[in-house]
């Protein structure tokens, strides 16, 4: 009788191990996102083992930019706060990616990123007086994404 539970445990563990291998999960020693591809017009990661951070974040930021740009309808405290937080994460990720590949765009994009973040300021909330700065920040962030993607494409070719 004691053999049946032990046998069931062994069969379950073996099945779980086989399923993990079939799902394509990274094996020990392999980078998880070495060939990360994001749909649309974003950058494909280089097949060099470098894990890029920004391509995973850019689609979410673009959705946030679109929400803010829809005739001001998305100008709520929650959307603005989410944009501020996500913009900071994306700027940091882009600069990290560019540093990893040794791009000369790090300096100019660092300045753009600082401007993007300074325009939206810190804290939460938004007022009508903040709208022009927010609009400038959104436009500059879109240009920053474009320059980042161009820099990454230049390295790939």
mmCIF file of C-alpha atoms in Angstrom:
data_model
loop_
_atom_site.group_PDB
_atom_site.id
_atom_site.type_symbol
_atom_site.label_atom_id
_atom_site.label_comp_id
_atom_site.label_asym_id
_atom_site.label_seq_id
_atom_site.Cartn_x
_atom_site.Cartn_y
_atom_site.Cartn_z
ATOM 1 C CA UNK A 1 0.000 0.000 0.000
ATOM 2 C CA UNK A 2 2.828 2.425 0.720
ATOM 3 C CA UNK A 3 4.267 1.858 -2.742
ATOM 4 C CA UNK A 4 1.238 3.316 -4.541
ATOM 5 C CA UNK A 5 1.575 6.915 -3.194
ATOM 6 C CA UNK A 6 5.330 6.849 -3.806
ATOM 7 C CA UNK A 7 4.755 5.563 -7.333
ATOM 8 C CA UNK A 8 2.182 8.292 -7.994
ATOM 9 C CA UNK A 9 4.618 10.967 -6.805
ATOM 10 C CA UNK A 10 7.388 9.658 -9.076
ATOM 11 C CA UNK A 11 5.079 9.506 -12.107
ATOM 12 C CA UNK A 12 3.832 13.048 -11.427
ATOM 13 C CA UNK A 13 7.367 14.441 -11.087
ATOM 14 C CA UNK A 14 8.479 12.747 -14.306
ATOM 15 C CA UNK A 15 5.492 14.133 -16.189
ATOM 16 C CA UNK A 16 6.114 17.655 -14.885
ATOM 17 C CA UNK A 17 9.754 17.535 -15.947
ATOM 18 C CA UNK A 18 8.838 16.398 -19.454
ATOM 19 C CA UNK A 19 6.172 19.115 -19.782
ATOM 20 C CA UNK A 20 8.624 21.865 -18.777
ATOM 21 C CA UNK A 21 11.009 20.744 -21.539
ATOM 22 C CA UNK A 22 8.236 20.695 -24.150
ATOM 23 C CA UNK A 23 6.972 24.202 -23.356
ATOM 24 C CA UNK A 24 10.233 25.764 -24.522
ATOM 25 C CA UNK A 25 11.227 27.192 -21.180
ATOM 26 C CA UNK A 26 14.851 28.190 -20.927
ATOM 27 C CA UNK A 27 17.152 25.483 -19.707
ATOM 28 C CA UNK A 28 19.770 26.248 -17.056
ATOM 29 C CA UNK A 29 22.617 28.226 -18.597
ATOM 30 C CA UNK A 30 20.534 29.613 -21.487
ATOM 31 C CA UNK A 31 19.375 33.240 -21.588
ATOM 32 C CA UNK A 32 15.581 33.379 -21.520
ATOM 33 C CA UNK A 33 15.188 36.194 -24.052
ATOM 34 C CA UNK A 34 18.224 35.843 -26.280
ATOM 35 C CA UNK A 35 16.026 35.948 -29.379
ATOM 36 C CA UNK A 36 13.248 38.199 -28.109
ATOM 37 C CA UNK A 37 10.985 39.402 -30.908
ATOM 38 C CA UNK A 38 8.196 41.857 -30.289
ATOM 39 C CA UNK A 39 5.395 42.130 -32.832
ATOM 40 C CA UNK A 40 4.973 45.268 -34.890
ATOM 41 C CA UNK A 41 7.702 47.741 -35.649
ATOM 42 C CA UNK A 42 9.757 47.297 -32.522
ATOM 43 C CA UNK A 43 13.313 46.059 -32.421
ATOM 44 C CA UNK A 44 14.286 42.411 -32.650
ATOM 45 C CA UNK A 45 16.985 41.450 -30.194
ATOM 46 C CA UNK A 46 20.341 40.424 -31.488
ATOM 47 C CA UNK A 47 21.166 36.743 -31.428
ATOM 48 C CA UNK A 48 24.230 37.345 -29.276
ATOM 49 C CA UNK A 49 22.881 36.366 -25.890
ATOM 50 C CA UNK A 50 22.293 39.992 -24.899
ATOM 51 C CA UNK A 51 18.966 40.356 -23.162
ATOM 52 C CA UNK A 52 17.256 43.595 -24.120
ATOM 53 C CA UNK A 53 14.912 45.189 -21.600
ATOM 54 C CA UNK A 54 13.143 47.942 -23.513
ATOM 55 C CA UNK A 55 11.396 45.893 -26.261
ATOM 56 C CA UNK A 56 9.235 44.202 -23.627
ATOM 57 C CA UNK A 57 8.157 47.552 -22.178
ATOM 58 C CA UNK A 58 7.627 49.617 -25.333
ATOM 59 C CA UNK A 59 4.226 48.135 -26.365
ATOM 60 C CA UNK A 60 2.752 48.971 -22.952
ATOM 61 C CA UNK A 61 4.179 52.470 -23.104
ATOM 62 C CA UNK A 62 2.760 52.984 -26.588
ATOM 63 C CA UNK A 63 -0.680 51.998 -25.308
ATOM 64 C CA UNK A 64 -0.263 54.503 -22.485
ATOM 65 C CA UNK A 65 0.826 57.213 -24.946
ATOM 66 C CA UNK A 66 -2.230 56.524 -27.067
ATOM 67 C CA UNK A 67 -4.526 56.735 -24.046
ATOM 68 C CA UNK A 68 -3.054 60.103 -23.122
ATOM 69 C CA UNK A 69 -3.227 61.378 -26.671
ATOM 70 C CA UNK A 70 -6.893 60.558 -27.332
ATOM 71 C CA UNK A 71 -8.199 64.146 -27.311
ATOM 72 C CA UNK A 72 -7.300 64.553 -23.672
ATOM 73 C CA UNK A 73 -9.953 61.998 -22.701
ATOM 74 C CA UNK A 74 -7.280 59.822 -21.100
ATOM 75 C CA UNK A 75 -5.946 62.650 -18.976
ATOM 76 C CA UNK A 76 -6.858 61.133 -15.639
ATOM 77 C CA UNK A 77 -4.736 61.001 -12.521
ATOM 78 C CA UNK A 78 -4.291 57.242 -12.921
ATOM 79 C CA UNK A 79 -3.210 57.430 -16.567
ATOM 80 C CA UNK A 80 -0.771 60.258 -15.952
ATOM 81 C CA UNK A 81 0.752 58.505 -12.942
ATOM 82 C CA UNK A 82 1.027 55.254 -14.902
ATOM 83 C CA UNK A 83 2.718 57.133 -17.760
ATOM 84 C CA UNK A 84 5.200 58.779 -15.391
ATOM 85 C CA UNK A 85 6.175 55.454 -13.842
ATOM 86 C CA UNK A 86 6.340 53.499 -17.095
ATOM 87 C CA UNK A 87 8.242 56.284 -18.882
ATOM 88 C CA UNK A 88 10.906 56.191 -16.168
ATOM 89 C CA UNK A 89 11.213 52.410 -16.507
ATOM 90 C CA UNK A 90 11.444 52.551 -20.319
ATOM 91 C CA UNK A 91 14.030 55.343 -20.303
ATOM 92 C CA UNK A 92 16.180 53.347 -17.888
ATOM 93 C CA UNK A 93 15.749 50.162 -19.954
ATOM 94 C CA UNK A 94 16.641 51.906 -23.225
ATOM 95 C CA UNK A 95 19.788 53.424 -21.750
ATOM 96 C CA UNK A 96 20.799 50.076 -20.272
ATOM 97 C CA UNK A 97 20.304 48.330 -23.624
ATOM 98 C CA UNK A 98 22.328 50.959 -25.461
ATOM 99 C CA UNK A 99 25.108 50.738 -22.869
ATOM 100 C CA UNK A 100 25.218 46.949 -23.265
ATOM 101 C CA UNK A 101 25.764 47.195 -27.010
ATOM 102 C CA UNK A 102 28.182 50.122 -26.790
ATOM 103 C CA UNK A 103 26.032 52.542 -28.797
ATOM 104 C CA UNK A 104 27.045 56.159 -29.254
ATOM 105 C CA UNK A 105 23.390 57.164 -28.787
ATOM 106 C CA UNK A 106 23.552 56.825 -24.995
ATOM 107 C CA UNK A 107 24.419 60.482 -24.351
ATOM 108 C CA UNK A 108 21.770 62.062 -26.599
ATOM 109 C CA UNK A 109 19.085 59.647 -25.429
ATOM 110 C CA UNK A 110 20.004 60.242 -21.781
ATOM 111 C CA UNK A 111 19.349 63.951 -22.329
ATOM 112 C CA UNK A 112 16.034 63.217 -24.058
ATOM 113 C CA UNK A 113 15.034 60.880 -21.241
ATOM 114 C CA UNK A 114 15.849 63.475 -18.610
ATOM 115 C CA UNK A 115 13.718 66.011 -20.459
ATOM 116 C CA UNK A 116 10.828 63.544 -20.842
ATOM 117 C CA UNK A 117 10.810 62.872 -17.111
ATOM 118 C CA UNK A 118 11.356 66.483 -16.048
ATOM 119 C CA UNK A 119 8.394 67.624 -18.146
ATOM 120 C CA UNK A 120 5.978 65.359 -16.283
ATOM 121 C CA UNK A 121 7.515 66.041 -12.887
ATOM 122 C CA UNK A 122 7.159 63.945 -9.796
ATOM 123 C CA UNK A 123 4.233 63.057 -7.635
ATOM 124 C CA UNK A 124 0.721 62.202 -8.674
ATOM 125 C CA UNK A 125 -2.107 64.158 -10.156
ATOM 126 C CA UNK A 126 -2.517 66.415 -13.141
ATOM 127 C CA UNK A 127 -4.035 69.809 -13.744
ATOM 128 C CA UNK A 128 -4.895 71.772 -16.852
ATOM 129 C CA UNK A 129 -1.703 73.750 -16.340
ATOM 130 C CA UNK A 130 0.276 70.507 -16.727
ATOM 131 C CA UNK A 131 -1.287 69.623 -20.097
ATOM 132 C CA UNK A 132 1.284 71.403 -22.367
ATOM 133 C CA UNK A 133 4.242 69.840 -20.559
ATOM 134 C CA UNK A 134 2.601 66.431 -20.663
ATOM 135 C CA UNK A 135 1.960 66.797 -24.403
ATOM 136 C CA UNK A 136 5.607 67.750 -24.982
ATOM 137 C CA UNK A 137 6.743 64.808 -22.871
ATOM 138 C CA UNK A 138 4.575 62.372 -24.855
ATOM 139 C CA UNK A 139 5.884 63.659 -28.202
ATOM 140 C CA UNK A 140 9.471 63.542 -27.006
ATOM 141 C CA UNK A 141 8.999 60.009 -25.677
ATOM 142 C CA UNK A 142 7.711 58.907 -29.093
ATOM 143 C CA UNK A 143 10.835 60.385 -30.735
ATOM 144 C CA UNK A 144 13.018 58.730 -28.121
ATOM 145 C CA UNK A 145 11.516 55.310 -28.865
ATOM 146 C CA UNK A 146 12.109 55.891 -32.559
ATOM 147 C CA UNK A 147 15.777 56.871 -32.019
ATOM 148 C CA UNK A 148 16.309 53.894 -29.735
ATOM 149 C CA UNK A 149 14.928 51.530 -32.371
ATOM 150 C CA UNK A 150 17.057 53.123 -35.090
ATOM 151 C CA UNK A 151 20.176 52.759 -32.930
ATOM 152 C CA UNK A 152 19.380 49.101 -32.286
ATOM 153 C CA UNK A 153 18.785 48.428 -36.000
ATOM 154 C CA UNK A 154 22.098 50.100 -36.848
ATOM 155 C CA UNK A 155 23.920 47.713 -34.538
ATOM 156 C CA UNK A 156 22.175 44.693 -36.045
ATOM 157 C CA UNK A 157 23.249 45.504 -39.581
#
